[in-house]
Each structure stands twice: as C-alpha cells, then as structure tokens.
mmCIF file of C-alpha atoms and ligand atoms in Angstrom:
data_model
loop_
_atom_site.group_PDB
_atom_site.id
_atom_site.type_symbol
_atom_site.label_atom_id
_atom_site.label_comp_id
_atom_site.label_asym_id
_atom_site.label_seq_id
_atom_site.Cartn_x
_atom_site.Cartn_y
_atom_site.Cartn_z
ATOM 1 C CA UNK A 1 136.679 148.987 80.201
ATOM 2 C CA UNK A 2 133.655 149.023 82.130
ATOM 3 C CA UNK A 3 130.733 149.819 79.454
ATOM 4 C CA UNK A 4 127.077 149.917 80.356
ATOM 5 C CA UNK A 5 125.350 148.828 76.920
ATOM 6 C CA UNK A 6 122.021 147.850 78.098
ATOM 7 C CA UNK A 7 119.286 148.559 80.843
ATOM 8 C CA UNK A 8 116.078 145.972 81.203
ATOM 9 C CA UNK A 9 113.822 147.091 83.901
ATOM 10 C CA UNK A 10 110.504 145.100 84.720
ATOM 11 C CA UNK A 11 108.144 146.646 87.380
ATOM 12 C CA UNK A 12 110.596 148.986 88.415
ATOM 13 C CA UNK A 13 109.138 152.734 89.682
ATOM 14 C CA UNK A 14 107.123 153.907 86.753
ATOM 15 C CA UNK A 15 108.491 151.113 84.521
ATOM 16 C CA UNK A 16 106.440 148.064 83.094
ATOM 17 C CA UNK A 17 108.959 146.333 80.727
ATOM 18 C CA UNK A 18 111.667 149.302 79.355
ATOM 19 C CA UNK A 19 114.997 148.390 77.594
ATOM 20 C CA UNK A 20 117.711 151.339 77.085
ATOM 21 C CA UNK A 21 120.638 150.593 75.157
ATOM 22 C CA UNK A 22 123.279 152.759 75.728
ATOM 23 C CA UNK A 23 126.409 154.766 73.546
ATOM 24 C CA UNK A 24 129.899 154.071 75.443
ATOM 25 C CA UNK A 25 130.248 157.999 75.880
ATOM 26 C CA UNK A 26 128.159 160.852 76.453
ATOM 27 C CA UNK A 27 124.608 159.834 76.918
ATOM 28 C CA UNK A 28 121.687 162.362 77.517
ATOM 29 C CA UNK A 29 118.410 161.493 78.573
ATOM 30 C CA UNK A 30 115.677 163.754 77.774
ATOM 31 C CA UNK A 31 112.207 163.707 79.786
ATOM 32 C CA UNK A 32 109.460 165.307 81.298
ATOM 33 C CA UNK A 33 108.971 165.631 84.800
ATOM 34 C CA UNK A 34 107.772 162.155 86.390
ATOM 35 C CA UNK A 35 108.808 160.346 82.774
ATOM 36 C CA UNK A 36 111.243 158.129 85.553
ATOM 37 C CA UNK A 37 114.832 159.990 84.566
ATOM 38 C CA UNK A 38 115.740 159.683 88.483
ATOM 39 C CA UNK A 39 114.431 155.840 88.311
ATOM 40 C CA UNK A 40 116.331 154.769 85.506
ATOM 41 C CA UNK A 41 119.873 156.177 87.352
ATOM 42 C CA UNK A 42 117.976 154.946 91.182
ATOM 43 C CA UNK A 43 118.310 151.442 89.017
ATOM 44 C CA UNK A 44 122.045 151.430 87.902
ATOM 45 C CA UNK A 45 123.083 152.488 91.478
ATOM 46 C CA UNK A 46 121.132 150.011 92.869
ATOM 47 C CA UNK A 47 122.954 147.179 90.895
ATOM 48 C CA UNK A 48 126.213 149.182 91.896
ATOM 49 C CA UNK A 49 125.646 149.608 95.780
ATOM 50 C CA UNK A 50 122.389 146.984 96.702
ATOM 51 C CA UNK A 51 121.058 150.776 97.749
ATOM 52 C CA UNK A 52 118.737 153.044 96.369
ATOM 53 C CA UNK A 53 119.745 156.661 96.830
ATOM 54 C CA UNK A 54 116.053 157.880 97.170
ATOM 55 C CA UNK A 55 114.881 155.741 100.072
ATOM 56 C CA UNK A 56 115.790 153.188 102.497
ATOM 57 C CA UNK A 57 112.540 151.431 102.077
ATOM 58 C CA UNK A 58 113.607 149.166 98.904
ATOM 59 C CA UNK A 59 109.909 147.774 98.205
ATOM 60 C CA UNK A 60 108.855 151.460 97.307
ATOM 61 C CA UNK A 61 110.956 150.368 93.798
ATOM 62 C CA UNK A 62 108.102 147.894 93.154
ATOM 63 C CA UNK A 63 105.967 149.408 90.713
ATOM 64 C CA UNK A 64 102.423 149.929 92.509
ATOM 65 C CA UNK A 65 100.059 146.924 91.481
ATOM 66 C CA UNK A 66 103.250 144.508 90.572
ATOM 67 C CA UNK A 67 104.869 141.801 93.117
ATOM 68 C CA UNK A 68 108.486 141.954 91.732
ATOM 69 C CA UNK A 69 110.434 144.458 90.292
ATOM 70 C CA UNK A 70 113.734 143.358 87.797
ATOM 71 C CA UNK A 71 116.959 145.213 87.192
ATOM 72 C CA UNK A 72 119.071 143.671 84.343
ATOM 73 C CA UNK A 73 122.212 145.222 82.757
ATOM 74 C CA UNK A 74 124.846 144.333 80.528
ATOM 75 C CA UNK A 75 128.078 145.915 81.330
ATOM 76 C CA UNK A 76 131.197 144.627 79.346
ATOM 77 C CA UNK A 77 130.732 141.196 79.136
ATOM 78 C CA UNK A 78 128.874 141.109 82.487
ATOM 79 C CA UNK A 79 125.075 140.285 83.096
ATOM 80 C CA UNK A 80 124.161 141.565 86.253
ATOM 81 C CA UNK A 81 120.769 141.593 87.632
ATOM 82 C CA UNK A 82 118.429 142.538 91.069
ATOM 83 C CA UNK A 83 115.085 141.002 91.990
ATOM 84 C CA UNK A 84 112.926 142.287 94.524
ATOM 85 C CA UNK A 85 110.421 140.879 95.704
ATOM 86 C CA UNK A 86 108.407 142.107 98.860
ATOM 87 C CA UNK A 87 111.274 141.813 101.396
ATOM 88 C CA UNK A 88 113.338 139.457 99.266
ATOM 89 C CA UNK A 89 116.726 140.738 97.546
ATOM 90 C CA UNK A 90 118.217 137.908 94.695
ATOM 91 C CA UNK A 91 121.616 138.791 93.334
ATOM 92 C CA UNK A 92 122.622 137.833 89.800
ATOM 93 C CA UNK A 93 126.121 137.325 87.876
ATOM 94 C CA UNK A 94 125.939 136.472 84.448
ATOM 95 C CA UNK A 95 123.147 133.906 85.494
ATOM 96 C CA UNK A 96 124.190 132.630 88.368
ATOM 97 C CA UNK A 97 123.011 133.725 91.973
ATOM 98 C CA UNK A 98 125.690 135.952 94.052
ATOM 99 C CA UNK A 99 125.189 136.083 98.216
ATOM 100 C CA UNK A 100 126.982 139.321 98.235
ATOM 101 C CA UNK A 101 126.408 143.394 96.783
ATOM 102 C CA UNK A 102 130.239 143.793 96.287
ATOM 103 C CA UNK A 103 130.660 140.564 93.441
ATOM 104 C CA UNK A 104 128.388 143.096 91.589
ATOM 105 C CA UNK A 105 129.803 146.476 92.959
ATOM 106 C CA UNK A 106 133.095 145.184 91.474
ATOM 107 C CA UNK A 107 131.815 145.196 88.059
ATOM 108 C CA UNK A 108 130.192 148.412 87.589
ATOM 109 C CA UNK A 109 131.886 151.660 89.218
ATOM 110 C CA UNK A 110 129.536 154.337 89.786
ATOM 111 C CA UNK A 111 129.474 157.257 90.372
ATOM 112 C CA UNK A 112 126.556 159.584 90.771
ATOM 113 C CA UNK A 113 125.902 163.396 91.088
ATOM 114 C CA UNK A 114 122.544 164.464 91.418
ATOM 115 C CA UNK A 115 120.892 167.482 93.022
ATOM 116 C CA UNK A 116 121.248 166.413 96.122
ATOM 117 C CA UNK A 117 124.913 165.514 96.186
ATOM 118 C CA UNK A 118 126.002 168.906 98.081
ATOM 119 C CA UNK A 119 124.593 166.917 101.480
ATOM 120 C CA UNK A 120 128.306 165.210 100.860
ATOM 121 C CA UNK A 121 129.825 168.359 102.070
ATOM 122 C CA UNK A 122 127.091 169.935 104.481
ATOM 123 C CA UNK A 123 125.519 166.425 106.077
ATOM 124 C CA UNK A 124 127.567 164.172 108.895
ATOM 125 C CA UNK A 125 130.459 162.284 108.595
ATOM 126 C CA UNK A 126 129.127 159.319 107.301
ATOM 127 C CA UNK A 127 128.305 160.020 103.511
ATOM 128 C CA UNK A 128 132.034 161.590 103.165
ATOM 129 C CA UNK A 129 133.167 158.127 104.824
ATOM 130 C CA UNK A 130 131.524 156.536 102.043
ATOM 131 C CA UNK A 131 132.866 158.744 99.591
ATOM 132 C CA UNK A 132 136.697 157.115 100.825
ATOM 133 C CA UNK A 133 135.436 153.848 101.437
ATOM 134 C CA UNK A 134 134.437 154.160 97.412
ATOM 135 C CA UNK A 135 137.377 155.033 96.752
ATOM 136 C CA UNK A 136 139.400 152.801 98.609
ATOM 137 C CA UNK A 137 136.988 149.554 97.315
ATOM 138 C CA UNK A 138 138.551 150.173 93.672
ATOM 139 C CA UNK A 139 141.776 151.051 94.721
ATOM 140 C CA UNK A 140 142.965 148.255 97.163
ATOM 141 C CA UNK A 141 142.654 144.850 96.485
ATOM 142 C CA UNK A 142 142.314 143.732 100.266
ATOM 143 C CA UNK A 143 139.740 146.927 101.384
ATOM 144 C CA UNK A 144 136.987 145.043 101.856
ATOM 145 C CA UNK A 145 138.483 142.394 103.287
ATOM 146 C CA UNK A 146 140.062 145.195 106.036
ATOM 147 C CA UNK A 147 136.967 146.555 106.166
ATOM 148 C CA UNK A 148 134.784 143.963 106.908
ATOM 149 C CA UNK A 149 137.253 142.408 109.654
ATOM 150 C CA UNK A 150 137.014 146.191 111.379
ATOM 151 C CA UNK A 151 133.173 145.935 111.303
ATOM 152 C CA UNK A 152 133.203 142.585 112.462
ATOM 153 C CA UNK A 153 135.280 143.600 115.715
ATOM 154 C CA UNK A 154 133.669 146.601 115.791
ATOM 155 C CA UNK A 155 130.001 145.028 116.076
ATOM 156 C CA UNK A 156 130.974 142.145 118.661
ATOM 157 C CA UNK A 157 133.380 144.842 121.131
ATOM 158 C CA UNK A 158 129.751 147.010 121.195
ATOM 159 C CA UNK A 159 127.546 144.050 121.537
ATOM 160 C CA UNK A 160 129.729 143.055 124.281
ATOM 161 C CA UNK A 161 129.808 146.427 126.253
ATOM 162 C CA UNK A 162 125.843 146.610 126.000
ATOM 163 C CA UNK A 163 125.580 143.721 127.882
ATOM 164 C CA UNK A 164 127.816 144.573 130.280
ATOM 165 C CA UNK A 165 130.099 141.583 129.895
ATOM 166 C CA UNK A 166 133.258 141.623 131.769
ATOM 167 C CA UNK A 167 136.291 143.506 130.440
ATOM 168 C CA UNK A 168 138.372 140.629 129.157
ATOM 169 C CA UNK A 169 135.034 140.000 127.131
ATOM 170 C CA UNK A 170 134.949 143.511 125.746
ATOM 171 C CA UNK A 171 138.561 143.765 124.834
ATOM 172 C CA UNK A 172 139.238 140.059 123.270
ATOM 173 C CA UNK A 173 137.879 142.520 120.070
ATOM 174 C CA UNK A 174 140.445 144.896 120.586
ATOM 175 C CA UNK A 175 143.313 143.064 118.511
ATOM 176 C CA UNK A 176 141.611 142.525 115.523
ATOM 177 C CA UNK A 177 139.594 145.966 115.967
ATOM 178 C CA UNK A 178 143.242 147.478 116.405
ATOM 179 C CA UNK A 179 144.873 145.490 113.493
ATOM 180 C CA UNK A 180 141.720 146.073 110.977
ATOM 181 C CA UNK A 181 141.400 149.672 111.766
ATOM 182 C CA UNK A 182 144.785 150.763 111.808
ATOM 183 C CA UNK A 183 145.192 149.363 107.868
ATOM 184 C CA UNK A 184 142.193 151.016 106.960
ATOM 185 C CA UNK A 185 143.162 154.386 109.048
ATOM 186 C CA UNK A 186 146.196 153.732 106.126
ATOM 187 C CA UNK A 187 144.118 153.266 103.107
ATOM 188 C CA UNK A 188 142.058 156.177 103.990
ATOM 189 C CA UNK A 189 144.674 158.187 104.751
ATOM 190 C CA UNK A 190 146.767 157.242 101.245
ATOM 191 C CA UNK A 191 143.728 157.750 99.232
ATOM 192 C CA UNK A 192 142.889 161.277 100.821
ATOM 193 C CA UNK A 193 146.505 162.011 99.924
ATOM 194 C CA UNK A 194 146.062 160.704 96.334
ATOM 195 C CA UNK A 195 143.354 162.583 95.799
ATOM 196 C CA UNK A 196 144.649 165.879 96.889
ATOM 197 C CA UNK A 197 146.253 166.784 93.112
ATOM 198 C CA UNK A 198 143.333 165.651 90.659
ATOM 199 C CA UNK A 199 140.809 167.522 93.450
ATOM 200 C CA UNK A 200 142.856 170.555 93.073
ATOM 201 C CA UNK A 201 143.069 170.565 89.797
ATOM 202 C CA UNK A 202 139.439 170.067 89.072
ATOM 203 C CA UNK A 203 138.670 172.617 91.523
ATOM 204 C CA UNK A 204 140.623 175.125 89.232
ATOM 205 C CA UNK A 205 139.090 174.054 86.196
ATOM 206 C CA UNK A 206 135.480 173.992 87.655
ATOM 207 C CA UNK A 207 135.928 176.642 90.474
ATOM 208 C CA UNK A 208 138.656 179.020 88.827
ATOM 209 C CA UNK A 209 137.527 181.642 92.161
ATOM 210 C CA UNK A 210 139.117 179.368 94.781
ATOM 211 C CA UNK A 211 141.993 178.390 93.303
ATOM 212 C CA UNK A 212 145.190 177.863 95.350
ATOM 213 C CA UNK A 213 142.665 178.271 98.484
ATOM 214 C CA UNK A 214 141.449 175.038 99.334
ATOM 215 C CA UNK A 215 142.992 172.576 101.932
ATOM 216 C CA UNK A 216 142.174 168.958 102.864
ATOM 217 C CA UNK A 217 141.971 167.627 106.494
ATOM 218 C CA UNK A 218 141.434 163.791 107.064
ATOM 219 C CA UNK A 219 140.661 162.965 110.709
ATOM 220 C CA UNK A 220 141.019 159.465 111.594
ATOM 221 C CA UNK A 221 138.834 159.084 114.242
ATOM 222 C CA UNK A 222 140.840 159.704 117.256
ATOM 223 C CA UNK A 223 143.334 161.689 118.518
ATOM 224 C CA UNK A 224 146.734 162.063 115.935
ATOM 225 C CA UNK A 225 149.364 162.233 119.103
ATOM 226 C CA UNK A 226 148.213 158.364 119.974
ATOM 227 C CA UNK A 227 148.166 155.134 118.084
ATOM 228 C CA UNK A 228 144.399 153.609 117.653
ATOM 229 C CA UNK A 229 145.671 151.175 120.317
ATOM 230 C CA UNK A 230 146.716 153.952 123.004
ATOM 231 C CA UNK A 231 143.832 155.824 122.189
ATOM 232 C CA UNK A 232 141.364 152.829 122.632
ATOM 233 C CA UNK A 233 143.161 152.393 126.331
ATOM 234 C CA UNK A 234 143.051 156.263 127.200
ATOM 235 C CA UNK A 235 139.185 156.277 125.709
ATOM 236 C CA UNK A 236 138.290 152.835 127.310
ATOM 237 C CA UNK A 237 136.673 154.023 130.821
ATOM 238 C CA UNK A 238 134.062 156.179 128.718
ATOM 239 C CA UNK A 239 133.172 152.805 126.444
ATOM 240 C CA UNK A 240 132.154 150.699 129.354
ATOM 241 C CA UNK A 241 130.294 154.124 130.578
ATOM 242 C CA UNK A 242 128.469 155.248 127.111
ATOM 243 C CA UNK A 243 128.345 151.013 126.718
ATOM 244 C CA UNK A 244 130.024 151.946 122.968
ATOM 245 C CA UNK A 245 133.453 152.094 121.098
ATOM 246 C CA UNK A 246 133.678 155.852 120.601
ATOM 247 C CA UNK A 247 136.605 156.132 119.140
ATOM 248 C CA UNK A 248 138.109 154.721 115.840
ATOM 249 C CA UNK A 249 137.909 154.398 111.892
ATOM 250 C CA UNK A 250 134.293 154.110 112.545
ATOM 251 C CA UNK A 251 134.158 157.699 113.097
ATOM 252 C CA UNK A 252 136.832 159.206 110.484
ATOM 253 C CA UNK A 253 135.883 162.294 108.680
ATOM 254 C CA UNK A 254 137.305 164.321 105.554
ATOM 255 C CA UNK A 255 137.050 168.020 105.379
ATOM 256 C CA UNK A 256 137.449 170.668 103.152
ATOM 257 C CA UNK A 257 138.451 174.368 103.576
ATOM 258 C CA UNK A 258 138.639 177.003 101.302
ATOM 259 C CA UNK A 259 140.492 180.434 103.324
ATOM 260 C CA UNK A 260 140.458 177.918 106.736
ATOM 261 C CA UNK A 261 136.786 178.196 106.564
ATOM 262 C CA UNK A 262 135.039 175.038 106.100
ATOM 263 C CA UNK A 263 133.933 174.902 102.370
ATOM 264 C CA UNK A 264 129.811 174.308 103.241
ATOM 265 C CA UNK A 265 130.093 177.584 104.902
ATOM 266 C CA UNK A 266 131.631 179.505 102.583
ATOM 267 C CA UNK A 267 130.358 178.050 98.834
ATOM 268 C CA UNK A 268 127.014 178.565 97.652
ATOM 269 C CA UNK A 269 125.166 176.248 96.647
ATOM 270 C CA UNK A 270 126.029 176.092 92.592
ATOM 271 C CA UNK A 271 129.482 176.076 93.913
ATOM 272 C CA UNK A 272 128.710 172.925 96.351
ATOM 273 C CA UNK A 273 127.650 170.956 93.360
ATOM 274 C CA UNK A 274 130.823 172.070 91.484
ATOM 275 C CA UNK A 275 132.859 171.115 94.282
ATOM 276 C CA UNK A 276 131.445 167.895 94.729
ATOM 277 C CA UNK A 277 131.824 167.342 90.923
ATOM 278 C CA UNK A 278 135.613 168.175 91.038
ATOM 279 C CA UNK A 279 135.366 165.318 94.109
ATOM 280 C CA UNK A 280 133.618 162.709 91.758
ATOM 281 C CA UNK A 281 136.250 164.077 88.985
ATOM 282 C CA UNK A 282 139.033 163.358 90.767
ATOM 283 C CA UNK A 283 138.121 159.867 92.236
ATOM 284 C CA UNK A 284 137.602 159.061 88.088
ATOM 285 C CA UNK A 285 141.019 159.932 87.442
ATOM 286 C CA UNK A 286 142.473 158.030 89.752
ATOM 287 C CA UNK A 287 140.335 155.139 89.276
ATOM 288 C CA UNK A 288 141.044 155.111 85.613
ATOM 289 C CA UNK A 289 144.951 155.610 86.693
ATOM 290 C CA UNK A 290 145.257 152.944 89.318
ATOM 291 C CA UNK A 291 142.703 150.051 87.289
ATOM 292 C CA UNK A 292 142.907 150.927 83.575
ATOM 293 C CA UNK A 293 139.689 151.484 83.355
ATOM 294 C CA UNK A 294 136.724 153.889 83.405
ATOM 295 C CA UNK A 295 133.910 154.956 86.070
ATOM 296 C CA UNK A 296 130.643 155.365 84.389
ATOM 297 C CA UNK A 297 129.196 158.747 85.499
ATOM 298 C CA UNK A 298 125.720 159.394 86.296
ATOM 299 C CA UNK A 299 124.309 162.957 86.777
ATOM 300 C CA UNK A 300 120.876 163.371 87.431
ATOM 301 C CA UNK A 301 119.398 167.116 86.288
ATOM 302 C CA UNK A 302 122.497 168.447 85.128
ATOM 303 C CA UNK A 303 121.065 171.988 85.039
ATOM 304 C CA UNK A 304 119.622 172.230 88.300
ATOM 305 C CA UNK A 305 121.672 175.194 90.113
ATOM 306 C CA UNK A 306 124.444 176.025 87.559
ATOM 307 C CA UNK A 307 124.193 178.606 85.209
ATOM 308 C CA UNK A 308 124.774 177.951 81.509
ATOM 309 C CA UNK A 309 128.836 177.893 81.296
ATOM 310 C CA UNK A 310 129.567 175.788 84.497
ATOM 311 C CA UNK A 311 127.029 173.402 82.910
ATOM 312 C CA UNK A 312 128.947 173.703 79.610
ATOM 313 C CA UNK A 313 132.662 173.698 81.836
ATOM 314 C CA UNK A 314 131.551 170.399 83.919
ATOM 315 C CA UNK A 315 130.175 168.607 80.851
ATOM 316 C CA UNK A 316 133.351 169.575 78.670
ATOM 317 C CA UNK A 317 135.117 167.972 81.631
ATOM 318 C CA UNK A 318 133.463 164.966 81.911
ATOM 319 C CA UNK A 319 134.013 164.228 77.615
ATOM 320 C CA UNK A 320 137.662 164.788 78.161
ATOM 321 C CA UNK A 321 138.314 161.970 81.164
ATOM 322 C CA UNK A 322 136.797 159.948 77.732
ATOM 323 C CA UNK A 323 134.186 157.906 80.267
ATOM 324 C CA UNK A 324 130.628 156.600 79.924
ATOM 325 C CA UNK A 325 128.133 159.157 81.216
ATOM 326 C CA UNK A 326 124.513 159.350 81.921
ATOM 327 C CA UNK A 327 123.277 163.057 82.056
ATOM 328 C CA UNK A 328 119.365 163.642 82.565
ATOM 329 C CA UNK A 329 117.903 166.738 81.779
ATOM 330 C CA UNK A 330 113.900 167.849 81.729
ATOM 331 C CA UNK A 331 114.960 170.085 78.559
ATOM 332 C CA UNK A 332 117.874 169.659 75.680
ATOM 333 C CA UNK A 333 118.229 173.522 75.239
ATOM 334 C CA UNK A 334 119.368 173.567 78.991
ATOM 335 C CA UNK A 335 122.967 171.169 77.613
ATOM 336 C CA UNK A 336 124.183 173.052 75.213
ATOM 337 C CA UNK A 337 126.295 171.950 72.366
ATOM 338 C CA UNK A 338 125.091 167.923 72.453
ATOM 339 C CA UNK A 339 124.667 166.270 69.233
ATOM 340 C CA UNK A 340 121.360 164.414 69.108
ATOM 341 C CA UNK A 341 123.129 160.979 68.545
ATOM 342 C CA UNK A 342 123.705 161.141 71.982
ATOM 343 C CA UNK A 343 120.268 161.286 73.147
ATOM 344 C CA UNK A 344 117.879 159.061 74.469
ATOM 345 C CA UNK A 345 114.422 160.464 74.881
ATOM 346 C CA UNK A 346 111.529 159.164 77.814
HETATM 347 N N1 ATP B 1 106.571 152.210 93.054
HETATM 348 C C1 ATP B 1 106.100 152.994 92.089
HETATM 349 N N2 ATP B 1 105.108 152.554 91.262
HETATM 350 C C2 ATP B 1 104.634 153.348 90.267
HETATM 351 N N3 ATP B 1 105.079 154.589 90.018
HETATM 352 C C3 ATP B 1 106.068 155.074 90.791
HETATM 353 C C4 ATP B 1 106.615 154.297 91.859
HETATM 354 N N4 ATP B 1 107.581 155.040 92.466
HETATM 355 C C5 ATP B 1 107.633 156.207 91.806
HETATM 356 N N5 ATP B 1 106.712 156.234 90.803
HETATM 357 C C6 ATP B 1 106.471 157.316 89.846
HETATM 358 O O1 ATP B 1 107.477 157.307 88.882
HETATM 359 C C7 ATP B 1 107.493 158.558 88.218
HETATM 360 C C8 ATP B 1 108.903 158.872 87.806
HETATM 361 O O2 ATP B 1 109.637 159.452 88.862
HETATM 362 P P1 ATP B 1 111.094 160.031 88.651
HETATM 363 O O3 ATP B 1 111.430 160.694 89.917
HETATM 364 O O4 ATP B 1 111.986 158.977 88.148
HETATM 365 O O5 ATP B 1 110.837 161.116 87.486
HETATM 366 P P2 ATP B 1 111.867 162.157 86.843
HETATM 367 O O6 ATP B 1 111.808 161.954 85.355
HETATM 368 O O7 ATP B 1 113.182 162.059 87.490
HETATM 369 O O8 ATP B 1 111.166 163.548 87.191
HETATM 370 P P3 ATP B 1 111.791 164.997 87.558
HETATM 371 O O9 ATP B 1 112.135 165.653 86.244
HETATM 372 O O10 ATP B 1 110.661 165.704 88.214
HETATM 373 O O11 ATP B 1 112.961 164.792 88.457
HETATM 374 C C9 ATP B 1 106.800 159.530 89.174
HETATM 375 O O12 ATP B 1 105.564 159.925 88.608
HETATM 376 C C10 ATP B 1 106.551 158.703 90.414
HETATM 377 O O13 ATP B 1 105.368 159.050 91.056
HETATM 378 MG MG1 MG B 2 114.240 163.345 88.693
#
C-alpha cells in the first residue's frame, strides 16, 4: 500500500529545513494563514506530477534568498526526491537519478482537492482530460506508452503542416496518430464507463439532492458516426488550412449533467466542490479495486465553502475508503469530530 510516512523539505516556499512524519490514515494539519499548509501539499504533488498546482513558474518554489529548494519523501519503501535549482529539475528514486516524472508518479498516487478544484468542472477541456489521463495512468499498464506514441505523432503531423511540407509529409503521422489514438479513445472511453457507478454513488452519498439525475457524456474528439481515421480524411482539408490537427484524442472532453443541464451551470459552488469530491472518490475506489492499493488524498482547506455536515459527510467518506489523507484546515473547530492524534500542527 502506498503510505506517505515522511516529508523533508529544504528551501522550499516558506520552508528552511522542515520534516513531517506522517500517520497512515487521517492526517490534519492545523495552521495559520501563510504558516505554508498549501506548500507542504504544492510539495507532495510536485513529487507526484513534476507540477506545481499554484504556478507554472517552478523557481517561485525556491525559498527567497536560497539557490535550491529539496523535496524528499518516504513512501512505502520508496525514497523519492526533487531538486530545483534555478532552471534545473533532478529526479530521485531511492538514490538514484530518474530522467522521467512518471518512474516517480508511479509510486505515489495523488490525488488533490483544494479550493480551487471546481475549475475541473467550469474551466476547458483540458484539466478534465487530465482527470482521465490520471485515471487511465494507474489503471492500464501500457497508457503511457499509448499516450506518449499519440503525442509523438501528434507533435511531428503539426510540425509538419506549419511548415507547409507536402501532404505525404503531413500524413506519414497519420498511422501511428490513428493507431495511438484510437487505443487511447478506448481507455478513455472504458474508464469513463468504469467510473460511472462509484461517481453515482458518491454523488448520492455527498449530493443526496441530485440523485438519480446526473448523466455522463465522454466525447472523443471527433465526430461518433466516423472512425478517427475517416474523420482525420473528412477533417484533413481544414488541417493543411488552420496548419493544425483539429481533430482527435487531443481534444476529448468529459461532461456532466444533472436534469440535461450541464452540472457548472446548475450546482453552486459548495456543490461543485462536492461533486468534484465524489469525482476524486470514485477514481479511489477504483484505483484501490483495479491495483490493491490506496490513493493518498490531499485536501487543502477542507472548510472553505461547505457548511458543517457536508464537511463532516465528505470526511466520514474519505475514513471509510480506509486511505491516507492530508486535510489542512486554518482552525480544528471547523473538522469536527477529529481526535488530536491525528493532528499535525504548523
Ligand atoms: N519562494 C518563497 N520564499 C519564501 N516564502 C514564500 C515563497 N513562496 C511563498 N512564500 C510564503 O509562504 C507562506 C506560506 O504560504 P501558503 O500558501 O503555503 O500558506 P497557507 O498556510 O496555505 O495559508 P492560507 O491559510 O492562507 O491558505 C506565505 O507567507 C508565502 O508568502
Ligand atoms: Mg493555503
């Protein structure tokens, strides 16, 4: 089982030299604004994804004054660690150096709620992508292998029609962009359908008002009458005029509708954060089902927009999947029925 039992941060955000250790369930983390509850989860996801959730500008981590800043954790019997330094990324596996994010992705599932997770539902396609492509990373053994190959087409076949090369140029891609994208178009698509119980049954625990209401729409990123290869022909004249593949995986979506009416419109915004909770819920569940093992959850300012029994209904959810959590909070008498062995106070 995945188990996060120790945090080392050196010239991280607000952080000279910290260690956390950590309990294998419910952990609470108590602290005044600006005590660095964000930074401490901004960390972990950063080990998890090589991304930092706050910015895209990964020197801001560097703690003003310092050159380097260190992320170390011990999950299981796994040492994995990030160094920054100015523009300079190092990867570390149990001491040795790694070239790539996902040898360390593989070894600690995240998954992370904070306030600003209801931009999953009401932003582009692209974060709800990434929500799949999570999702389809722990589930298939050969997704990022699919995944990469797609990208890899994808990225040459656009290269190609910006510089205008001739069409036999362009469309050498299209076999492996074809191949690639129809497996993952599959992977998506089995996932989305995988998901559908857990998500509804989360969204009757958490959101007892919309039960038997929702519905789930993947889109694949072209039209469902053709097959990515007939829709690539039909779509190819406006490529070589836009100079880009428009069409594809590259462009798939997930959607979510409560009454036909698409759930960002309809749910406020306590009820966003539920929803995307019953989301992260149900990718746990089947994670745990389809590995064995547990997600660790984070949830940054648990109280922020629920009132005091959702809070109490998510977190009662969360101790009965029986995974590791991180929950910040600013104040303990906002969560309710914690015992203090659980808490670890900035
Ligand atoms: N590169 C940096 N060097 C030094 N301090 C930094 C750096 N980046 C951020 N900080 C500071 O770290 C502190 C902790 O920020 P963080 O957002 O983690 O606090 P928080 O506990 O989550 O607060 P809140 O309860 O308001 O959400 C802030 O005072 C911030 O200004
Ligand atoms: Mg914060």
């Amino acid at each position: 089982m995945a188990c996060l039992s120790r945090l080392s941060l050196t010239g991280f955000r607000c952080f000279e030299t910290v260690r956390f250790d950590f309990d294998p369930g419910l952990n609470i983390i108590q602290g005044a604004n600006a005590s660095g509850k964000t930074a401490l989860l901004e960390a972990l996801w950063l080990l998890a994804t090589g991304r930092s959730f706050r910015t895209t500008h990964l020197q801001q981590l560097i703690r003003h004054g310092e050159e380097e800043a260190v992320v170390f954790a011990q999950v299981g019997v796994h040492r994995l660690g990030w160094a920054r330094n100015g523009a300079h990324t190092r990867l570390h596996l149990d001491g040795d150096s790694v070239r790539t994010q996902a040898a360390l992705s593989a070894h600690l599932p995240l998954q992370l709620l904070t306030p600003e997770s209801h931009r999953l539902l009401t932003d582009g396609p692209k974060r709800r992508r990434q929500f799949l492509d999570w999702g389809g990373f722990y589930h298939y053994g050969d997704f990022m292998a699919v995944w990469r190959s797609y990208r890899q087409a994808l990225k040459q076949r656009n290269a190609a029609l910006r510089q205008g090369l001739p069409t036999s140029l362009v469309r050498l891609w299209d076999g492996q962009l074809i191949d690639a994208g129809a497996r993952l178009d599959t992977f998506r698509r089995d996932y989305v359908a995988a998901l559908a119980g857990p998500l509804e049954q989360y969204v009757a625990e958490l959101l007892p008002e919309l039960k038997d209401e929702l519905s789930i729409h993947y889109h694949s990123g072209w039209r469902q009458s053709l097959s990515l290869a007939e829709a690539l022909e039909a779509g190819w004249a406006q490529d070589q005029l836009r100079q880009q593949s428009r069409i594809g995986p590259h462009r798939a979506d997930v959607r979510f509708r409560i009454h036909g009416r698409e759930v960002e419109q309809v749910l406020s915004r306590g009820q966003q954060k539920l929803f995307v909770s019953a989301l992260l819920l149900a990718q746990a569940q089947l994670f745990a089902r389809a590995r064995g093992e547990a997600v660790i959850l984070l949830i940054d300012d648990l109280p922020a927009e629920l009132d005091g029994t959702r809070r109490s209904r998510l977190l009662a959810l969360v101790k009965n999947l029986e995974i590791q959590s991180l929950v910040t909070t600013t104040d303990l008498a906002l969560i309710p029925g914690v015992e203090a062995a659980h808490t670890l106070r900035l």
